[in-house]
Coordinates of C-alpha atoms and ligand atoms in Angstrom, one line a residue:
M1 CA -21.6 31.1 -38.6
I2 CA -18.8 33.6 -38.0
K3 CA -19.6 37.1 -39.1
T4 CA -17.1 39.9 -39.7
V5 CA -18.7 43.2 -38.8
S6 CA -17.4 46.6 -40.0
T7 CA -16.9 49.2 -37.3
N8 CA -15.3 52.5 -36.6
P9 CA -13.0 53.5 -33.8
Y10 CA -14.4 55.5 -30.9
G11 CA -11.0 57.0 -29.9
D12 CA -11.7 57.1 -26.2
Q13 CA -10.9 53.5 -25.2
K14 CA -7.8 54.1 -23.2
P15 CA -7.3 51.5 -20.5
G16 CA -6.6 53.3 -17.1
T17 CA -5.1 52.0 -13.9
S18 CA -7.3 48.8 -14.2
G19 CA -8.6 48.5 -17.7
L20 CA -11.2 50.4 -19.6
R21 CA -13.8 52.1 -17.3
K22 CA -16.8 54.1 -18.6
K23 CA -20.4 54.7 -17.9
V24 CA -22.8 51.9 -18.9
P25 CA -24.4 54.0 -21.7
A26 CA -20.9 54.4 -23.3
F27 CA -20.5 50.6 -23.4
Q28 CA -24.0 50.3 -24.8
Q29 CA -23.1 52.3 -27.9
K30 CA -23.1 50.2 -31.0
N31 CA -20.0 48.1 -31.3
Y32 CA -18.3 49.8 -28.3
A33 CA -17.7 46.7 -26.2
E34 CA -17.0 44.7 -29.3
N35 CA -14.4 47.2 -30.5
F36 CA -12.5 46.9 -27.3
I37 CA -12.7 43.1 -27.0
Q38 CA -11.5 42.8 -30.6
S39 CA -8.7 45.2 -29.9
I40 CA -7.6 43.0 -27.0
F41 CA -7.6 39.9 -29.3
D42 CA -5.8 41.8 -32.1
S43 CA -3.0 42.8 -29.6
L44 CA -2.4 39.1 -28.6
E45 CA -0.5 36.4 -30.4
G46 CA -0.7 32.6 -30.1
F47 CA -4.1 32.1 -28.5
E48 CA -5.4 29.8 -31.2
G49 CA -7.0 26.8 -29.5
Q50 CA -6.1 28.1 -26.0
T51 CA -8.3 28.8 -23.0
L52 CA -9.8 32.2 -22.1
V53 CA -11.4 32.8 -18.7
I54 CA -14.4 35.2 -18.5
G55 CA -16.2 36.5 -15.5
G56 CA -17.3 39.7 -13.8
D57 CA -18.5 41.2 -10.6
G58 CA -22.2 40.8 -11.5
R59 CA -22.9 44.5 -12.1
Y60 CA -25.4 45.8 -14.6
Y61 CA -24.5 44.9 -18.2
N62 CA -22.2 42.0 -17.0
R63 CA -24.2 39.2 -18.7
E64 CA -24.6 41.1 -22.0
V65 CA -20.9 41.7 -22.4
I66 CA -20.1 38.1 -21.3
Q67 CA -22.2 36.8 -24.2
K68 CA -20.5 39.1 -26.6
A69 CA -17.1 38.1 -25.3
I70 CA -17.9 34.3 -25.6
K71 CA -19.1 34.7 -29.2
M72 CA -16.1 36.8 -30.2
A73 CA -13.6 34.4 -28.5
A74 CA -15.1 31.6 -30.6
A75 CA -14.9 33.6 -33.8
N76 CA -11.3 34.6 -33.1
G77 CA -10.2 31.0 -32.6
F78 CA -10.0 30.4 -28.8
G79 CA -10.4 26.6 -28.1
R80 CA -12.1 26.9 -24.7
V81 CA -13.8 29.5 -22.5
L82 CA -14.2 29.0 -18.7
V83 CA -16.9 31.3 -17.4
G84 CA -18.2 31.6 -13.9
R85 CA -21.8 30.5 -13.1
G86 CA -24.1 33.5 -13.4
G87 CA -21.3 35.4 -15.0
I88 CA -19.7 35.7 -11.6
L89 CA -15.9 35.6 -10.9
S90 CA -14.3 37.9 -8.3
T91 CA -11.1 39.5 -9.6
P92 CA -8.8 37.3 -7.5
A93 CA -10.8 34.2 -8.3
A94 CA -10.5 34.9 -12.0
S95 CA -6.7 35.3 -11.5
N96 CA -6.6 31.9 -9.8
I97 CA -8.6 30.2 -12.5
I98 CA -6.3 31.6 -15.2
R99 CA -3.3 30.2 -13.3
K100 CA -4.8 26.9 -12.3
Y101 CA -6.2 25.9 -15.7
K102 CA -3.2 27.4 -17.6
A103 CA -5.4 29.7 -19.6
F104 CA -3.9 32.1 -22.1
G105 CA -5.6 35.0 -20.4
G106 CA -8.9 36.3 -19.0
I107 CA -11.4 39.0 -19.5
V108 CA -12.6 40.5 -16.2
L109 CA -15.7 42.7 -16.3
S110 CA -15.8 45.1 -13.5
A111 CA -15.5 48.7 -12.5
S112 CA -14.4 47.6 -9.0
H113 CA -15.6 49.9 -6.2
N114 CA -17.4 52.3 -8.6
P115 CA -21.2 52.2 -8.4
G116 CA -23.2 50.0 -10.8
G117 CA -26.5 50.3 -12.7
P118 CA -27.9 51.6 -16.0
T119 CA -26.2 55.0 -15.7
E120 CA -23.3 54.0 -13.5
D121 CA -20.0 52.4 -14.3
F122 CA -18.8 49.4 -16.2
G123 CA -15.3 48.1 -17.1
I124 CA -13.4 45.6 -19.1
K125 CA -9.9 44.4 -18.2
Y126 CA -7.6 41.9 -19.8
N127 CA -5.4 39.7 -17.7
V128 CA -2.5 37.7 -19.0
G129 CA -1.4 34.1 -18.5
N130 CA 0.2 34.7 -15.1
G131 CA -3.2 35.7 -13.9
G132 CA -2.4 39.4 -13.5
P133 CA -3.5 42.6 -15.2
A134 CA -1.9 43.1 -18.6
P135 CA 1.3 45.1 -18.4
E136 CA 1.6 48.5 -19.9
K137 CA 3.1 47.3 -23.2
V138 CA -0.1 45.2 -23.7
T139 CA -2.5 47.9 -22.7
D140 CA -0.7 50.5 -24.9
A141 CA -1.0 48.1 -27.8
I142 CA -4.7 47.6 -27.1
F143 CA -5.3 51.3 -27.0
A144 CA -3.4 51.8 -30.2
R145 CA -5.6 49.2 -31.8
T146 CA -8.8 50.8 -30.6
K147 CA -7.9 53.9 -32.6
V148 CA -7.7 52.2 -36.0
I149 CA -10.0 49.2 -35.6
D150 CA -12.3 48.7 -38.7
S151 CA -13.9 45.3 -38.1
Y152 CA -14.5 42.6 -35.5
K153 CA -15.4 38.9 -35.6
I154 CA -18.3 37.3 -33.8
A155 CA -20.1 33.9 -34.0
E156 CA -23.8 34.2 -34.8
V157 CA -25.2 31.8 -32.2
A158 CA -27.7 31.8 -29.4
D159 CA -26.7 33.0 -25.9
V160 CA -25.1 30.4 -23.6
N161 CA -27.0 29.6 -20.5
L162 CA -24.8 31.0 -17.8
D163 CA -26.8 29.7 -14.9
L164 CA -26.1 26.0 -15.3
E165 CA -22.8 24.4 -14.7
S166 CA -22.4 22.6 -18.0
S167 CA -20.4 22.6 -21.3
H168 CA -21.6 24.0 -24.6
Q169 CA -20.1 24.1 -28.1
V170 CA -19.8 27.4 -29.8
E171 CA -18.4 27.0 -33.3
N172 CA -15.1 25.1 -32.6
M173 CA -14.9 26.3 -29.1
T174 CA -16.1 24.7 -25.8
V175 CA -17.7 26.9 -23.2
T176 CA -17.7 25.5 -19.7
V177 CA -19.7 27.2 -17.0
I178 CA -17.8 26.6 -13.8
D179 CA -18.5 27.0 -10.1
P180 CA -17.0 30.5 -9.3
V181 CA -16.2 29.7 -5.7
A182 CA -14.9 26.1 -5.4
D183 CA -11.3 26.6 -6.7
Y184 CA -10.9 29.8 -4.8
A185 CA -12.1 28.3 -1.5
E186 CA -9.8 25.4 -1.9
L187 CA -6.8 27.8 -2.5
M188 CA -7.7 29.7 0.7
E189 CA -7.9 26.5 2.6
S190 CA -4.4 25.5 1.4
L191 CA -2.9 28.8 2.6
F192 CA -4.5 29.3 6.0
D193 CA -5.0 27.3 9.2
F194 CA -8.8 26.8 8.9
A195 CA -8.8 24.6 11.9
A196 CA -7.3 27.3 14.1
I197 CA -9.7 29.9 12.8
R198 CA -12.7 27.5 13.3
K199 CA -11.6 27.0 16.9
L200 CA -11.3 30.8 17.4
I201 CA -14.8 31.3 16.1
A202 CA -16.3 28.3 17.9
G203 CA -14.9 29.9 21.1
G204 CA -17.2 32.9 20.6
F205 CA -15.0 35.2 18.6
R206 CA -17.4 37.3 16.5
V207 CA -16.7 38.2 12.9
V208 CA -18.8 40.4 10.6
F209 CA -18.1 40.6 6.9
D210 CA -19.9 43.1 4.6
A211 CA -20.0 41.9 1.0
M212 CA -21.6 45.2 0.1
S213 CA -24.1 43.4 -2.3
A214 CA -21.1 42.7 -4.5
V215 CA -19.2 39.8 -5.8
T216 CA -17.6 38.5 -2.5
G217 CA -21.0 37.4 -1.1
P218 CA -21.0 33.8 -2.4
Y219 CA -17.3 33.5 -1.5
A220 CA -17.6 34.8 2.0
K221 CA -20.7 32.7 2.7
E222 CA -18.9 29.6 1.7
I223 CA -15.7 30.3 3.5
I224 CA -16.6 32.3 6.5
E225 CA -19.9 30.8 7.4
R226 CA -19.8 27.2 5.9
R227 CA -16.1 26.3 6.2
L228 CA -15.1 28.4 9.2
G229 CA -18.4 28.0 11.1
A230 CA -19.3 31.6 11.7
P231 CA -23.0 31.9 12.5
K232 CA -25.5 32.6 9.8
G233 CA -25.7 36.4 9.3
S234 CA -22.0 37.0 9.9
V235 CA -21.8 37.7 6.2
M236 CA -23.9 40.8 5.4
N237 CA -25.3 41.9 2.0
F238 CA -24.2 38.6 0.5
I239 CA -26.3 38.6 -2.7
P240 CA -24.5 40.3 -5.6
L241 CA -26.9 42.9 -7.1
P242 CA -26.5 44.6 -10.5
D243 CA -26.6 48.0 -8.8
F244 CA -25.1 46.9 -5.5
G245 CA -28.3 48.0 -3.8
G246 CA -27.7 51.5 -4.9
H247 CA -24.5 51.9 -2.9
H248 CA -20.9 52.4 -3.8
P249 CA -19.3 49.0 -3.2
D250 CA -16.2 50.8 -1.9
P251 CA -15.0 49.4 1.5
N252 CA -13.8 52.7 3.0
L253 CA -14.9 54.7 6.0
V254 CA -17.4 56.7 4.0
H255 CA -19.2 53.9 2.1
A256 CA -18.8 51.2 4.9
R257 CA -19.7 53.7 7.6
A258 CA -22.3 51.4 9.2
L259 CA -19.7 48.7 9.7
Y260 CA -17.3 51.2 11.2
E261 CA -19.9 52.4 13.6
T262 CA -20.8 48.8 14.6
M263 CA -17.1 48.1 15.3
M264 CA -16.6 51.3 17.4
A265 CA -19.8 50.7 19.5
P266 CA -19.9 49.1 22.9
H267 CA -20.2 45.3 22.6
A268 CA -18.8 45.4 19.1
P269 CA -17.9 42.2 17.4
D270 CA -14.3 41.2 17.5
F271 CA -13.5 41.7 13.9
G272 CA -15.1 43.5 11.0
A273 CA -14.2 43.5 7.3
A274 CA -15.6 44.3 3.9
S275 CA -14.6 44.0 0.3
D276 CA -15.4 45.9 -2.9
G277 CA -17.4 45.4 -6.1
D278 CA -15.0 42.8 -7.6
G279 CA -13.5 41.4 -4.4
D280 CA -10.0 42.6 -4.6
R281 CA -10.0 45.2 -1.9
N282 CA -10.4 44.9 1.8
L283 CA -11.4 46.9 4.8
I284 CA -10.1 45.7 8.2
I285 CA -11.7 47.1 11.4
G286 CA -10.8 45.4 14.7
K287 CA -12.9 46.1 17.8
G288 CA -12.2 49.8 18.4
I289 CA -9.6 50.2 15.6
F290 CA -9.7 50.9 11.9
V291 CA -6.4 49.5 10.5
T292 CA -5.3 51.6 7.6
P293 CA -4.4 49.6 4.5
S294 CA -0.8 50.7 4.7
D295 CA -0.6 49.5 8.3
S296 CA -2.4 46.4 7.4
L297 CA 0.2 45.6 4.8
A298 CA 3.0 46.1 7.4
M299 CA 1.2 44.1 10.1
L300 CA 0.3 41.2 7.7
A301 CA 3.9 41.1 6.5
A302 CA 5.3 41.1 10.0
N303 CA 3.0 38.2 11.0
A304 CA 2.5 36.2 7.8
H305 CA 4.8 33.4 8.9
L306 CA 2.0 32.4 11.4
A307 CA -0.1 31.2 8.4
P308 CA 0.9 27.8 6.9
G309 CA 1.1 29.2 3.4
Y310 CA 3.8 31.7 4.5
A311 CA 5.6 29.6 7.2
K312 CA 8.9 29.8 5.3
G313 CA 8.9 33.6 5.5
L314 CA 8.7 36.2 2.8
A315 CA 11.0 36.8 -0.1
G316 CA 10.3 40.5 -0.2
I317 CA 7.5 43.1 0.2
A318 CA 6.3 45.4 -2.6
R319 CA 4.1 48.5 -2.1
S320 CA 2.9 51.2 -4.4
M321 CA 4.7 54.5 -4.1
P322 CA 1.9 56.4 -2.3
T323 CA 1.5 53.6 0.2
S324 CA 3.0 54.5 3.6
G325 CA 6.5 53.4 4.5
A326 CA 5.3 51.2 7.4
A327 CA 6.0 48.1 5.4
D328 CA 9.5 49.3 4.7
R329 CA 10.3 49.1 8.4
V330 CA 9.1 45.5 8.5
A331 CA 11.2 44.6 5.4
E332 CA 14.2 46.2 7.0
K333 CA 13.8 44.2 10.2
L334 CA 13.2 41.0 8.4
G335 CA 16.2 41.7 6.2
I336 CA 14.2 41.3 2.9
G337 CA 13.7 43.4 -0.2
L338 CA 11.3 46.3 -0.4
Y339 CA 10.0 47.3 -3.8
E340 CA 8.3 50.6 -4.5
T341 CA 6.1 50.5 -7.6
P342 CA 3.7 52.9 -9.4
T343 CA 0.0 52.7 -8.4
G344 CA -1.8 49.7 -10.0
W345 CA -1.5 46.0 -9.4
K346 CA 0.0 45.3 -12.8
F347 CA 3.4 46.6 -11.6
F348 CA 3.6 43.8 -9.0
G349 CA 3.3 41.0 -11.5
N350 CA 7.0 40.8 -12.5
L351 CA 8.2 41.0 -8.9
L352 CA 5.9 38.1 -7.9
D353 CA 6.7 36.0 -11.0
E354 CA 10.4 36.4 -10.3
G355 CA 10.1 35.5 -6.6
L356 CA 11.4 38.9 -5.5
A357 CA 8.3 39.7 -3.5
T358 CA 5.8 37.5 -1.7
I359 CA 3.4 40.1 -0.3
C360 CA 2.2 43.3 -2.0
G361 CA 0.0 46.2 -1.0
E362 CA -1.5 49.5 -1.9
E363 CA -2.8 52.2 0.3
S364 CA -6.2 52.0 -1.5
A365 CA -7.2 48.9 0.4
G366 CA -5.4 46.4 -1.7
T367 CA -3.3 43.6 -0.3
G368 CA -2.3 40.3 -1.8
S369 CA 0.4 37.8 -2.3
N370 CA 2.0 35.4 -4.8
H371 CA -1.0 33.0 -4.5
V372 CA -2.6 34.9 -7.4
R373 CA -1.6 38.0 -9.4
E374 CA -4.3 40.4 -8.2
K375 CA -5.0 42.0 -4.9
D376 CA -7.3 39.8 -2.9
G377 CA -9.9 41.1 -0.3
L378 CA -10.9 37.9 1.3
W379 CA -7.3 36.6 1.4
A380 CA -6.4 39.7 3.6
V381 CA -9.4 39.0 5.8
L382 CA -8.4 35.3 6.2
L383 CA -4.7 36.1 6.9
W384 CA -5.8 38.6 9.6
L385 CA -8.1 35.9 11.1
N386 CA -5.3 33.3 11.0
I387 CA -2.9 35.7 12.8
L388 CA -5.6 36.6 15.4
A389 CA -6.2 32.9 15.9
V390 CA -2.5 32.1 16.5
R391 CA -1.6 35.2 18.6
K392 CA -4.8 35.1 20.6
E393 CA -4.7 38.9 20.9
S394 CA -7.1 41.6 19.6
A395 CA -6.4 43.5 16.4
L396 CA -6.0 46.6 18.6
D397 CA -3.3 45.0 20.7
I398 CA -1.5 43.7 17.7
A399 CA -1.6 47.2 16.2
R400 CA -0.3 48.9 19.4
K401 CA 2.5 46.4 19.7
H402 CA 3.4 46.8 16.1
W403 CA 3.7 50.6 16.5
A404 CA 5.7 50.2 19.6
T405 CA 8.2 48.0 17.8
Y406 CA 8.3 49.9 14.4
G407 CA 6.9 53.3 15.1
R408 CA 3.7 54.6 13.6
N409 CA 3.2 56.0 10.1
Y410 CA 0.3 58.4 10.4
Y411 CA -1.4 58.3 7.0
S412 CA -4.3 59.6 5.2
R413 CA -5.5 60.1 1.6
H414 CA -7.6 63.1 0.6
D415 CA -9.6 62.7 -2.7
Y416 CA -11.1 65.5 -4.6
E417 CA -13.6 63.8 -7.0
E418 CA -15.1 65.1 -10.2
V419 CA -12.8 68.1 -10.4
D420 CA -12.7 70.0 -13.7
T421 CA -10.2 68.1 -15.8
D422 CA -8.3 71.2 -17.0
A423 CA -8.0 72.5 -13.4
A424 CA -6.6 69.1 -12.2
N425 CA -4.2 68.9 -15.1
G426 CA -3.2 72.5 -14.5
L427 CA -2.5 71.8 -10.8
I428 CA -0.2 68.9 -11.6
A429 CA 1.6 70.8 -14.4
A430 CA 2.2 73.7 -12.0
L431 CA 3.6 71.4 -9.4
R432 CA 5.9 69.8 -11.9
D433 CA 7.2 73.2 -12.9
K434 CA 8.0 74.1 -9.3
L435 CA 9.6 70.8 -8.3
A436 CA 13.2 72.0 -8.8
S437 CA 12.6 75.1 -6.6
L438 CA 11.2 73.2 -3.6
P439 CA 14.2 71.5 -2.0
G440 CA 15.6 73.6 0.8
K441 CA 12.4 75.7 1.2
S442 CA 10.6 75.7 4.5
F443 CA 6.9 75.8 5.3
G444 CA 6.6 76.6 9.0
A445 CA 8.5 73.8 10.7
L446 CA 8.5 71.6 7.6
A447 CA 11.6 71.8 5.4
V448 CA 11.5 70.2 1.9
A449 CA 14.3 67.7 1.5
N450 CA 13.5 66.5 -1.9
A451 CA 10.8 66.7 -4.6
D452 CA 10.3 64.7 -7.8
D453 CA 7.9 63.1 -10.2
F454 CA 8.1 59.4 -9.5
S455 CA 9.6 57.2 -12.2
Y456 CA 9.8 53.4 -12.0
N457 CA 12.4 51.2 -13.4
D458 CA 11.1 47.7 -13.5
P459 CA 14.0 45.5 -12.2
V460 CA 12.8 42.5 -14.2
D461 CA 11.8 43.7 -17.7
K462 CA 13.7 47.0 -17.4
S463 CA 10.7 49.0 -18.6
V464 CA 10.5 52.6 -17.4
S465 CA 7.2 54.2 -16.3
K466 CA 7.4 57.9 -15.9
N467 CA 5.2 60.6 -14.3
Q468 CA 3.7 58.3 -11.7
G469 CA 3.0 60.9 -9.0
I470 CA 4.5 64.1 -7.5
R471 CA 6.4 63.4 -4.3
I472 CA 7.4 66.0 -1.8
L473 CA 9.6 64.7 0.9
F474 CA 10.3 66.7 4.1
K475 CA 13.2 66.5 6.4
G476 CA 12.4 63.8 9.0
G477 CA 10.5 61.6 6.6
S478 CA 7.1 63.2 6.3
R479 CA 5.7 63.1 2.8
V480 CA 3.0 64.5 0.5
V481 CA 2.2 62.8 -2.8
Y482 CA -0.1 64.1 -5.5
R483 CA -1.5 62.1 -8.5
L484 CA -4.5 62.0 -10.7
S485 CA -6.7 58.9 -10.6
G486 CA -6.7 56.6 -13.6
T487 CA -10.0 54.9 -12.7
G488 CA -12.6 57.6 -12.5
T489 CA -15.3 58.0 -15.2
S490 CA -16.3 61.6 -14.7
G491 CA -14.0 64.6 -14.6
A492 CA -10.7 64.2 -12.8
T493 CA -10.0 62.9 -9.3
L494 CA -7.1 64.4 -7.5
R495 CA -5.5 62.2 -4.8
V496 CA -3.4 63.7 -2.1
Y497 CA -1.5 61.3 0.1
I498 CA -0.2 62.5 3.4
E499 CA 2.2 60.7 5.7
R500 CA 4.1 61.4 8.9
F501 CA 6.3 59.0 10.9
E502 CA 6.1 59.0 14.7
A503 CA 8.6 57.0 16.7
D504 CA 7.5 58.0 20.1
S505 CA 5.0 55.5 21.5
A506 CA 3.5 58.1 23.8
R507 CA 2.2 59.7 20.7
H508 CA 0.7 56.7 19.0
D509 CA -2.9 57.4 19.9
L510 CA -3.4 60.7 18.2
D511 CA -6.3 61.5 15.9
T512 CA -4.9 60.9 12.4
Q513 CA -6.2 64.1 10.8
A514 CA -4.9 66.1 13.7
A515 CA -1.6 64.4 13.6
L516 CA -1.3 65.3 10.0
G517 CA -2.7 68.8 10.3
D518 CA 0.4 70.9 9.5
L519 CA 1.2 68.6 6.5
I520 CA -2.4 68.9 5.2
A521 CA -2.1 72.7 5.3
V522 CA 1.2 72.7 3.5
A523 CA -0.1 70.2 0.9
D524 CA -2.7 72.8 0.0
E525 CA -0.3 75.7 0.1
I526 CA 2.2 74.0 -2.3
A527 CA -0.4 72.8 -4.8
E528 CA -3.0 75.6 -4.4
I529 CA -5.6 72.9 -4.2
K530 CA -8.5 75.1 -2.9
K531 CA -7.7 77.9 -5.3
R532 CA -7.3 75.6 -8.4
T533 CA -10.1 73.2 -7.8
G534 CA -12.6 75.6 -6.2
R535 CA -13.1 73.0 -3.4
D536 CA -13.0 73.8 0.3
A537 CA -12.6 70.2 1.4
P538 CA -11.8 66.8 0.0
S539 CA -14.8 64.7 -1.2
V540 CA -13.5 61.6 0.6
I541 CA -11.0 61.3 3.4
T542 CA -9.6 57.8 4.1
Ligands
VG1_601 C1 -7.2 53.2 -7.7 C2 -6.2 53.0 -6.6 C3 -5.2 52.0 -7.0 C4 -5.8 50.7 -7.5 C5 -6.8 51.0 -8.6 C6 -7.6 49.8 -9.0 O1 -6.5 53.7 -8.9 O2 -5.6 54.2 -6.2 O3 -4.3 51.8 -5.9 O4 -4.9 49.8 -7.9 O5 -7.7 52.0 -8.1 O6 -8.3 49.2 -7.9 P1 -6.5 55.3 -9.2 O7 -5.8 55.4 -10.5 O8 -8.0 55.7 -9.3 O9 -5.8 56.0 -8.1 V1 -9.7 48.3 -8.2 O10 -10.2 47.7 -6.7 O11 -10.4 49.3 -9.1 O12 -9.2 47.1 -9.2
CO602 CO1 -11.6 46.3 -7.0

């Protein structure tokens, strides 16, 4: 039986950089998840009888929302749901399933790298038929709908058993519980030279991968240990846990500290990597070197042709605006296009669909390509391994040679988390007001060349996205960027991105924070960070 339930809007269901993210108790309010899911369906047209993909990163409340989404999809007229066994689908795997099975779209349940548990974070994101996050015009429509919604439709049926791969009938809709890993592993095998990587590993090359008790565990076990032959134990924390073992499943130098220390110690393994809650981010640490995500994008782009899936070369490279300019230098040398987009993977979709870009990346540990329409953590790890297997050099040597060829973009991001929202908004507003007065001003040896609030003109659909981050460009190419996070769930998070280019290879081994010292001081002076936030230091430095 299909039931129509009366409801009232909550008013706060605005999708951020990657969908709706709130604390679990917010999602547990009566009709809260249902309101958002119905608002998604109400904003779409033409899905009658079509396929919807559903899966999540296994965090607390994942299964409950999956059951609701299945019953609501049936009541709203979808013809088929594909759901990952155990409710599991990594974000890139969901993107692949949507594309491979020509689904209308997908609902991905995740709050990515944010912690999970009864009082931690949850999220719902809608992906469109190309496998990528819904573009702004769709998320705007969803938000508008959440403000006026007055009812939702749901099938009154028993829960579907998510733990058995089988098919069920829910009203007129078929629900098929699928293997979450198989299609993804096959896709990876089609892109990379698994034989070469297997040989590298068989020759004693040691890989460690930290799944951070999140969704990539089953994927990494299958691919790195079973298919590539890495010894058992190479994949750590491989069981997805609803609370990620109490940790932040955020693969950065703070939350993956143990891996970093392992890789810097004597007798370190050859290659270390980690991924986040939903499997779309990556952390790359070679023996003795942390590769910044911005550098990783540039190095992967420069070497991608060594992997079979990219042997024909790249059409172009896209990076988010705050990501360092290291990839720009590679694009220039390759004679291909470089696209600079706002933060968030949804902006890459059009460029990938149109064949303008092949590889994309964000400074926030996101790298990916046209194989799916999401960033893809394991993909980045496998491309690195493929390159290492072909070049037969260490990650450190590859990085040093890269810098010697292209110069080095010293880069760091300073995050101020859980800042008072008014203070954070005030800081950005004050910066906006002073933009016009900055060019020509000098701060010590640093002279401002240009300052603006980044606005993006999508070359494909011609949409314009304004106010995407304050950029202060100094003479010589150094840069400071400020923006507020769109994924946090408490207070505001101020992100400050700092970059300096160094051509001289005699100066490529400096400590990053020291190399950026003068810019860091000027970043504070211009935005009055300490004064306005009341913080002495960032909460996280990456
Ligand atoms: C952050 C990152 C951004 C990334 C987004 C989603 O957004 O900066 O680059 O695309 O998270 O990543 P924000 O608005 O907090 O800066 V994930 O791994 O949550 O899907
Ligand atoms: Co993520």
